[in-house]
Amino acid sequence: MADSCSKLMGCLGRIPYPSLIATILTVVGTAVFCGCFYRAIGITVSMLNEAFNLQEQIDWMRTVQLFVIIVSAVMGGLAFILLIVGFLATGATRRKVYTGFKSRLGGRITAAFLLIISEVLAIIWVLVDCILVVPCVFFILIMSLCGIDFITKMDGRQNCFNVTHVGFRLPRRFKDEICGVELTNFCTSAQEAGPLYIAAFVGCLVLVIGLIHFMCCLSANYAHIKDDVLTLTLTTTPPPPTTTTTTTTG
């Protein structure tokens, strides 16, 4: 029984819990961001095209959708790579893997390289999160307008929405006002896309927290691998010989 408990504790001691938490945060944040942002872009493209006929002007948003898929795959793969590095640099596994000078040097270089990548990605995702504020504010404004009566035309025909009410101006060849059924569909799409952009913003924030957590883990792993060199040196260096002095009495 005691032997089983010791083996269990040994296995638990090999698990890099901080890296595991960082992986969960990164994967969940990436999944929420990519899923919600991909769907929100699709709704936005359809909404703007049906309301204002902006097909040619918003084709680039389709490319953004493809880029989101690539980003989700890259970030998921990176998270699991960082988790594997965490396993290799934890507890007894570290002492078995990083035994020689070359292996310890390679481990330190790997940890430093991944630390730099994590820092760069964290900065990029902070910028992405700041950019997401724009569609979030825009759709919150649209949803608030859709929840109240629009300004009625002077002839009393029906409620309409003009994009100039929210600070946007379209080229003259495009209409800048929608009414009736188009307005109803526009509001319905906005009320669906708005929460998705907000969820993507939150997912991106969780992803940034996960990357910051990874940076802390990689810094600690680098220090642990470096400290093992000193520990190994102290344990393998033989103690200095002791000299005994004898005194003679006459």
mmCIF file of N, CA and C in Angstrom, residues 42-98:
data_model
loop_
_atom_site.group_PDB
_atom_site.id
_atom_site.type_symbol
_atom_site.label_atom_id
_atom_site.label_comp_id
_atom_site.label_asym_id
_atom_site.label_seq_id
_atom_site.Cartn_x
_atom_site.Cartn_y
_atom_site.Cartn_z
ATOM 1 N N GLY A 42 -19.141 35.797 -40.795
ATOM 2 C CA GLY A 42 -20.099 35.331 -41.791
ATOM 3 C C GLY A 42 -21.419 36.079 -41.717
ATOM 4 N N ILE A 43 -21.918 36.302 -40.518
ATOM 5 C CA ILE A 43 -23.171 37.049 -40.349
ATOM 6 C C ILE A 43 -22.993 38.490 -40.802
ATOM 7 N N THR A 44 -21.860 39.089 -40.455
ATOM 8 C CA THR A 44 -21.608 40.486 -40.838
ATOM 9 C C THR A 44 -21.552 40.653 -42.346
ATOM 10 N N VAL A 45 -20.885 39.723 -43.039
ATOM 11 C CA VAL A 45 -20.797 39.799 -44.494
ATOM 12 C C VAL A 45 -22.190 39.723 -45.117
ATOM 13 N N SER A 46 -22.987 38.753 -44.670
ATOM 14 C CA SER A 46 -24.338 38.606 -45.214
ATOM 15 C C SER A 46 -25.196 39.823 -44.890
ATOM 16 N N MET A 47 -25.062 40.337 -43.678
ATOM 17 C CA MET A 47 -25.872 41.472 -43.246
ATOM 18 C C MET A 47 -25.563 42.721 -44.073
ATOM 19 N N LEU A 48 -24.282 43.036 -44.248
ATOM 20 C CA LEU A 48 -23.904 44.227 -45.000
ATOM 21 C C LEU A 48 -24.197 44.088 -46.486
ATOM 22 N N ASN A 49 -24.039 42.871 -46.999
ATOM 23 C CA ASN A 49 -24.303 42.665 -48.421
ATOM 24 C C ASN A 49 -25.790 42.792 -48.732
ATOM 25 N N GLU A 50 -26.642 42.229 -47.885
ATOM 26 C CA GLU A 50 -28.081 42.307 -48.116
ATOM 27 C C GLU A 50 -28.618 43.716 -47.902
ATOM 28 N N ALA A 51 -28.021 44.444 -46.948
ATOM 29 C CA ALA A 51 -28.554 45.767 -46.626
ATOM 30 C C ALA A 51 -28.013 46.855 -47.544
ATOM 31 N N PHE A 52 -26.708 46.802 -47.861
ATOM 32 C CA PHE A 52 -26.094 47.914 -48.594
ATOM 33 C C PHE A 52 -25.391 47.488 -49.891
ATOM 34 N N ASN A 53 -25.483 46.183 -50.244
ATOM 35 C CA ASN A 53 -24.863 45.689 -51.488
ATOM 36 C C ASN A 53 -23.359 45.998 -51.536
ATOM 37 N N LEU A 54 -22.649 45.575 -50.501
ATOM 38 C CA LEU A 54 -21.211 45.859 -50.393
ATOM 39 C C LEU A 54 -20.373 44.610 -50.660
ATOM 40 N N GLN A 55 -20.803 43.779 -51.604
ATOM 41 C CA GLN A 55 -20.132 42.506 -51.835
ATOM 42 C C GLN A 55 -18.656 42.688 -52.176
ATOM 43 N N GLU A 56 -18.347 43.567 -53.115
ATOM 44 C CA GLU A 56 -16.956 43.745 -53.542
ATOM 45 C C GLU A 56 -16.111 44.381 -52.451
ATOM 46 N N GLN A 57 -16.703 45.237 -51.642
ATOM 47 C CA GLN A 57 -15.941 45.959 -50.618
ATOM 48 C C GLN A 57 -15.640 45.092 -49.399
ATOM 49 N N ILE A 58 -16.368 44.018 -49.212
ATOM 50 C CA ILE A 58 -16.184 43.207 -48.007
ATOM 51 C C ILE A 58 -15.719 41.787 -48.330
ATOM 52 N N ASP A 59 -15.225 41.560 -49.559
ATOM 53 C CA ASP A 59 -14.707 40.232 -49.896
ATOM 54 C C ASP A 59 -13.505 39.857 -49.037
ATOM 55 N N TRP A 60 -12.752 40.865 -48.584
ATOM 56 C CA TRP A 60 -11.570 40.589 -47.774
ATOM 57 C C TRP A 60 -11.931 39.915 -46.454
ATOM 58 N N MET A 61 -13.186 40.063 -46.031
ATOM 59 C CA MET A 61 -13.602 39.433 -44.779
ATOM 60 C C MET A 61 -13.672 37.920 -44.916
ATOM 61 N N ARG A 62 -13.894 37.427 -46.131
ATOM 62 C CA ARG A 62 -13.847 35.981 -46.361
ATOM 63 C C ARG A 62 -12.430 35.447 -46.133
ATOM 64 N N THR A 63 -11.443 36.238 -46.532
ATOM 65 C CA THR A 63 -10.052 35.846 -46.285
ATOM 66 C C THR A 63 -9.755 35.806 -44.796
ATOM 67 N N VAL A 64 -10.351 36.728 -44.043
ATOM 68 C CA VAL A 64 -10.175 36.737 -42.594
ATOM 69 C C VAL A 64 -10.727 35.452 -41.986
ATOM 70 N N GLN A 65 -11.839 34.965 -42.522
ATOM 71 C CA GLN A 65 -12.399 33.705 -42.025
ATOM 72 C C GLN A 65 -11.419 32.549 -42.201
ATOM 73 N N LEU A 66 -10.781 32.476 -43.366
ATOM 74 C CA LEU A 66 -9.782 31.427 -43.602
ATOM 75 C C LEU A 66 -8.596 31.592 -42.671
ATOM 76 N N PHE A 67 -8.187 32.831 -42.440
ATOM 77 C CA PHE A 67 -7.070 33.094 -41.541
ATOM 78 C C PHE A 67 -7.397 32.655 -40.118
ATOM 79 N N VAL A 68 -8.651 32.796 -39.701
ATOM 80 C CA VAL A 68 -9.075 32.382 -38.359
ATOM 81 C C VAL A 68 -8.897 30.877 -38.185
ATOM 82 N N ILE A 69 -9.222 30.104 -39.230
ATOM 83 C CA ILE A 69 -9.056 28.653 -39.154
ATOM 84 C C ILE A 69 -7.582 28.288 -38.984
ATOM 85 N N ILE A 70 -6.713 28.953 -39.738
ATOM 86 C CA ILE A 70 -5.276 28.682 -39.638
ATOM 87 C C ILE A 70 -4.761 29.044 -38.245
ATOM 88 N N VAL A 71 -5.210 30.172 -37.721
ATOM 89 C CA VAL A 71 -4.769 30.618 -36.396
ATOM 90 C C VAL A 71 -5.183 29.617 -35.324
ATOM 91 N N SER A 72 -6.400 29.090 -35.421
ATOM 92 C CA SER A 72 -6.867 28.130 -34.413
ATOM 93 C C SER A 72 -5.990 26.883 -34.401
ATOM 94 N N ALA A 73 -5.597 26.404 -35.588
ATOM 95 C CA ALA A 73 -4.743 25.215 -35.656
ATOM 96 C C ALA A 73 -3.350 25.508 -35.103
ATOM 97 N N VAL A 74 -2.788 26.663 -35.455
ATOM 98 C CA VAL A 74 -1.444 27.015 -34.995
ATOM 99 C C VAL A 74 -1.407 27.196 -33.484
ATOM 100 N N MET A 75 -2.366 27.917 -32.927
ATOM 101 C CA MET A 75 -2.371 28.168 -31.488
ATOM 102 C C MET A 75 -2.614 26.887 -30.700
ATOM 103 N N GLY A 76 -3.483 26.004 -31.211
ATOM 104 C CA GLY A 76 -3.695 24.727 -30.537
ATOM 105 C C GLY A 76 -2.435 23.879 -30.520
ATOM 106 N N GLY A 77 -1.740 23.817 -31.674
ATOM 107 C CA GLY A 77 -0.487 23.063 -31.721
ATOM 108 C C GLY A 77 0.576 23.644 -30.819
ATOM 109 N N LEU A 78 0.681 24.967 -30.788
ATOM 110 C CA LEU A 78 1.679 25.614 -29.928
ATOM 111 C C LEU A 78 1.401 25.347 -28.459
ATOM 112 N N ALA A 79 0.136 25.356 -28.076
ATOM 113 C CA ALA A 79 -0.210 25.110 -26.674
ATOM 114 C C ALA A 79 0.237 23.720 -26.234
ATOM 115 N N PHE A 80 0.039 22.715 -27.085
ATOM 116 C CA PHE A 80 0.437 21.357 -26.713
ATOM 117 C C PHE A 80 1.956 21.190 -26.747
ATOM 118 N N ILE A 81 2.639 21.915 -27.633
ATOM 119 C CA ILE A 81 4.107 21.882 -27.624
ATOM 120 C C ILE A 81 4.633 22.454 -26.308
ATOM 121 N N LEU A 82 4.062 23.564 -25.882
ATOM 122 C CA LEU A 82 4.489 24.163 -24.617
ATOM 123 C C LEU A 82 4.158 23.254 -23.437
ATOM 124 N N LEU A 83 3.065 22.516 -23.534
ATOM 125 C CA LEU A 83 2.731 21.568 -22.469
ATOM 126 C C LEU A 83 3.758 20.440 -22.408
ATOM 127 N N ILE A 84 4.180 19.944 -23.567
ATOM 128 C CA ILE A 84 5.193 18.880 -23.599
ATOM 129 C C ILE A 84 6.500 19.379 -22.995
ATOM 130 N N VAL A 85 6.881 20.618 -23.320
ATOM 131 C CA VAL A 85 8.088 21.196 -22.724
ATOM 132 C C VAL A 85 7.941 21.288 -21.214
ATOM 133 N N GLY A 86 6.749 21.618 -20.759
ATOM 134 C CA GLY A 86 6.506 21.667 -19.318
ATOM 135 C C GLY A 86 6.676 20.307 -18.660
ATOM 136 N N PHE A 87 6.201 19.239 -19.317
ATOM 137 C CA PHE A 87 6.381 17.889 -18.780
ATOM 138 C C PHE A 87 7.866 17.526 -18.697
ATOM 139 N N LEU A 88 8.619 17.886 -19.732
ATOM 140 C CA LEU A 88 10.041 17.529 -19.756
ATOM 141 C C LEU A 88 10.847 18.285 -18.707
ATOM 142 N N ALA A 89 10.358 19.427 -18.275
ATOM 143 C CA ALA A 89 11.126 20.261 -17.341
ATOM 144 C C ALA A 89 10.564 20.214 -15.926
ATOM 145 N N THR A 90 9.801 19.171 -15.606
ATOM 146 C CA THR A 90 9.165 19.091 -14.293
ATOM 147 C C THR A 90 9.674 17.890 -13.513
ATOM 148 N N GLY A 91 10.046 18.127 -12.275
ATOM 149 C CA GLY A 91 10.339 17.069 -11.319
ATOM 150 C C GLY A 91 11.419 16.104 -11.760
ATOM 151 N N ALA A 92 11.127 14.801 -11.502
ATOM 152 C CA ALA A 92 12.110 13.763 -11.790
ATOM 153 C C ALA A 92 12.344 13.599 -13.290
ATOM 154 N N THR A 93 11.347 13.938 -14.108
ATOM 155 C CA THR A 93 11.529 13.838 -15.556
ATOM 156 C C THR A 93 12.653 14.753 -16.016
ATOM 157 N N ARG A 94 12.733 15.941 -15.439
ATOM 158 C CA ARG A 94 13.790 16.878 -15.810
ATOM 159 C C ARG A 94 15.162 16.296 -15.493
ATOM 160 N N ARG A 95 15.285 15.616 -14.376
ATOM 161 C CA ARG A 95 16.584 15.071 -13.981
ATOM 162 C C ARG A 95 17.009 13.895 -14.854
ATOM 163 N N LYS A 96 16.028 13.224 -15.492
ATOM 164 C CA LYS A 96 16.357 12.120 -16.385
ATOM 165 C C LYS A 96 16.611 12.589 -17.808
ATOM 166 N N VAL A 97 15.917 13.638 -18.230
ATOM 167 C CA VAL A 97 16.057 14.116 -19.606
ATOM 168 C C VAL A 97 17.303 14.979 -19.761
ATOM 169 N N TYR A 98 17.445 15.953 -18.872
ATOM 170 C CA TYR A 98 18.558 16.906 -18.982
ATOM 171 C C TYR A 98 19.720 16.428 -18.111
#
